[in-house]
């Protein structure tokens, strides 16, 4: 299942105010056993001609990815009798309860000021917020080709984390004569 909406255009003031909004939802199964994914994405921006020489833009985006039945590591290459394994493409060591959820948010404001002498000032602010939550299972060992036994739990893993980054960027662009 996948659905997308993308709308944008003038919002008034004879086109001096513009906007765009994008939303997307996607979900589905994978060819791998147990793996399912759900993803939501949103993006919005407003842009305004504050004057004939000043442009202001503000917006943000949000993305959430929630896969379940994810794998950490891989299936062994050899059986215990040292013969190569012949796993199907769909074979996975994942459990249905495993997950690796990530969330990404971005907020921004940009100001562009053009000056009559050909110079331009650009000011940018950007904030990134990232988060993740995991519940994973790592199996290790070699499988007996007859009994199917041999994998053991090496490490069930659970984590949660967040990071935030704020950045400001100022640029002054223009030409000048250094020497005559």
Short mmCIF file of C-alpha atoms in Angstrom, two decimals:
data_model
loop_
_atom_site.label_atom_id
_atom_site.label_comp_id
_atom_site.label_asym_id
_atom_site.label_seq_id
_atom_site.Cartn_x
_atom_site.Cartn_y
_atom_site.Cartn_z
CA UNK A 1 0.00 0.00 0.00
CA UNK A 2 1.33 3.41 -0.94
CA UNK A 3 -0.33 6.82 -1.02
CA UNK A 4 1.17 10.22 -1.83
CA UNK A 5 -0.24 13.75 -1.75
CA UNK A 6 1.73 16.67 -3.19
CA UNK A 7 0.09 20.09 -3.30
CA UNK A 8 1.61 23.49 -3.81
CA UNK A 9 1.18 26.89 -5.32
CA UNK A 10 0.34 30.49 -4.59
CA UNK A 11 -1.41 31.20 -1.30
CA UNK A 12 -2.21 34.87 -1.81
CA UNK A 13 -0.79 38.35 -2.00
CA UNK A 14 -0.58 38.10 -5.81
CA UNK A 15 1.81 35.15 -5.64
CA UNK A 16 4.09 36.70 -3.02
CA UNK A 17 3.19 33.87 -0.62
CA UNK A 18 3.69 30.31 -1.80
CA UNK A 19 3.56 26.92 -0.17
CA UNK A 20 3.96 23.24 -0.73
CA UNK A 21 2.86 20.22 1.29
CA UNK A 22 3.87 16.61 0.62
CA UNK A 23 2.64 13.57 2.53
CA UNK A 24 3.42 9.93 1.82
CA UNK A 25 2.48 6.69 3.54
CA UNK A 26 3.88 3.33 2.54
CA UNK A 27 3.49 -0.09 4.10
CA UNK A 28 4.02 -3.65 3.05
CA UNK A 29 5.67 -7.00 3.42
CA UNK A 30 9.03 -8.06 2.11
CA UNK A 31 10.23 -11.20 0.37
CA UNK A 32 12.14 -11.92 3.62
CA UNK A 33 10.36 -13.92 6.31
CA UNK A 34 8.78 -11.74 9.04
CA UNK A 35 9.97 -8.42 7.53
CA UNK A 36 7.29 -5.74 7.30
CA UNK A 37 7.75 -2.01 6.91
CA UNK A 38 5.72 1.12 7.44
CA UNK A 39 6.97 4.57 6.46
CA UNK A 40 5.46 8.04 6.81
CA UNK A 41 6.95 11.16 5.24
CA UNK A 42 5.72 14.75 5.55
CA UNK A 43 7.25 17.90 4.10
CA UNK A 44 6.00 21.47 4.13
CA UNK A 45 7.43 24.81 3.15
CA UNK A 46 6.19 28.39 3.02
CA UNK A 47 7.97 30.97 0.90
CA UNK A 48 7.26 34.71 0.98
CA UNK A 49 8.50 37.68 -0.97
CA UNK A 50 8.73 40.03 2.01
CA UNK A 51 9.78 42.83 -0.35
CA UNK A 52 11.09 43.04 -3.92
CA UNK A 53 14.57 42.22 -2.57
CA UNK A 54 13.83 39.96 0.43
CA UNK A 55 12.83 36.29 0.32
CA UNK A 56 11.88 34.36 3.46
CA UNK A 57 11.45 30.59 3.48
CA UNK A 58 10.48 28.32 6.39
CA UNK A 59 9.58 24.68 6.52
CA UNK A 60 10.13 21.27 7.89
CA UNK A 61 10.09 17.58 7.20
CA UNK A 62 9.30 14.47 9.19
CA UNK A 63 10.09 10.86 8.36
CA UNK A 64 9.25 7.80 10.43
CA UNK A 65 10.34 4.34 9.34
CA UNK A 66 9.08 1.39 11.40
CA UNK A 67 10.27 -1.95 10.07
CA UNK A 68 9.49 -5.05 12.13
CA UNK A 69 10.96 -8.50 11.75
CA UNK A 70 14.39 -7.02 10.96
CA UNK A 71 17.60 -9.05 10.90
CA UNK A 72 20.86 -8.27 12.64
CA UNK A 73 23.65 -10.33 11.13
CA UNK A 74 23.30 -13.05 8.56
CA UNK A 75 22.67 -16.74 8.21
CA UNK A 76 25.77 -18.96 8.38
CA UNK A 77 27.50 -19.91 5.16
CA UNK A 78 28.39 -23.48 6.16
CA UNK A 79 26.62 -26.29 7.92
CA UNK A 80 28.36 -28.10 10.78
CA UNK A 81 29.58 -30.76 8.32
CA UNK A 82 31.38 -27.99 6.35
CA UNK A 83 29.06 -28.14 3.36
CA UNK A 84 27.65 -24.91 1.97
CA UNK A 85 24.20 -23.93 3.09
CA UNK A 86 21.50 -23.41 0.50
CA UNK A 87 19.08 -21.02 2.19
CA UNK A 88 16.10 -19.70 0.30
CA UNK A 89 16.13 -15.98 -0.43
CA UNK A 90 13.34 -15.49 2.08
CA UNK A 91 15.04 -17.26 5.00
CA UNK A 92 15.70 -14.98 7.96
CA UNK A 93 16.85 -15.28 11.56
CA UNK A 94 14.59 -12.39 12.53
CA UNK A 95 11.85 -12.71 15.09
CA UNK A 96 8.51 -10.99 14.54
CA UNK A 97 9.10 -8.80 17.63
CA UNK A 98 12.33 -7.26 16.32
CA UNK A 99 12.22 -3.66 15.12
CA UNK A 100 14.51 -0.84 14.02
CA UNK A 101 12.44 2.35 14.15
CA UNK A 102 13.99 5.62 13.03
CA UNK A 103 12.53 9.11 13.14
CA UNK A 104 14.08 12.11 11.37
CA UNK A 105 12.85 15.69 11.70
CA UNK A 106 14.27 18.76 9.97
CA UNK A 107 13.23 22.37 10.49
CA UNK A 108 14.66 25.28 8.55
CA UNK A 109 14.43 29.03 7.98
CA UNK A 110 16.21 30.84 5.14
CA UNK A 111 16.42 34.57 4.48
CA UNK A 112 17.87 36.01 1.27
CA UNK A 113 18.40 39.78 1.04
CA UNK A 114 19.52 41.29 -2.27
CA UNK A 115 21.17 44.72 -2.13
CA UNK A 116 21.13 47.33 -4.91
CA UNK A 117 24.92 47.16 -5.35
CA UNK A 118 24.77 43.49 -6.42
CA UNK A 119 25.60 42.10 -2.99
CA UNK A 120 23.50 39.42 -1.35
CA UNK A 121 23.11 38.29 2.26
CA UNK A 122 21.96 34.73 3.00
CA UNK A 123 21.07 33.56 6.50
CA UNK A 124 20.16 29.93 7.14
CA UNK A 125 19.05 28.12 10.27
CA UNK A 126 18.62 24.35 10.28
CA UNK A 127 17.66 21.93 13.04
CA UNK A 128 17.97 18.15 12.65
CA UNK A 129 16.45 15.79 15.20
CA UNK A 130 17.08 12.07 14.79
CA UNK A 131 15.84 9.26 16.97
CA UNK A 132 15.97 5.49 16.89
CA UNK A 133 14.57 2.60 18.88
CA UNK A 134 15.74 -0.94 18.32
CA UNK A 135 14.93 -4.42 19.55
CA UNK A 136 17.16 -6.87 17.74
CA UNK A 137 18.27 -10.46 17.98
CA UNK A 138 21.68 -11.72 16.90
CA UNK A 139 22.11 -15.45 16.35
CA UNK A 140 25.44 -17.18 15.90
CA UNK A 141 26.75 -20.66 15.20
CA UNK A 142 26.45 -23.25 12.47
CA UNK A 143 23.40 -25.34 11.72
CA UNK A 144 23.37 -29.11 11.66
CA UNK A 145 22.08 -30.08 8.16
CA UNK A 146 20.05 -33.00 9.55
CA UNK A 147 18.51 -31.62 12.77
CA UNK A 148 18.40 -27.90 11.87
CA UNK A 149 19.84 -27.12 15.31
CA UNK A 150 22.95 -25.13 16.13
CA UNK A 151 22.13 -21.45 16.15
CA UNK A 152 22.30 -19.81 19.56
CA UNK A 153 21.38 -16.36 20.78
CA UNK A 154 24.55 -14.33 20.93
CA UNK A 155 23.02 -11.07 21.99
CA UNK A 156 19.49 -9.79 22.22
CA UNK A 157 19.92 -6.06 21.74
CA UNK A 158 17.77 -3.11 22.74
CA UNK A 159 18.67 0.54 22.36
CA UNK A 160 17.19 4.00 22.17
CA UNK A 161 18.94 7.17 21.09
CA UNK A 162 18.44 10.73 20.00
CA UNK A 163 20.61 13.38 18.43
CA UNK A 164 19.98 17.06 17.78
CA UNK A 165 22.01 19.34 15.55
CA UNK A 166 21.41 23.08 15.21
CA UNK A 167 23.31 24.99 12.56
CA UNK A 168 23.46 28.62 11.46
CA UNK A 169 25.05 29.70 8.22
CA UNK A 170 25.62 33.34 7.18
CA UNK A 171 26.93 34.26 3.75
CA UNK A 172 27.68 37.66 2.27
CA UNK A 173 28.27 37.51 -1.47
CA UNK A 174 29.41 40.25 -3.76
CA UNK A 175 32.18 41.71 -5.89
CA UNK A 176 34.68 44.42 -5.06
CA UNK A 177 37.82 45.84 -6.58
CA UNK A 178 40.88 44.90 -4.54
CA UNK A 179 43.43 46.96 -6.47
CA UNK A 180 43.24 49.47 -9.29
#
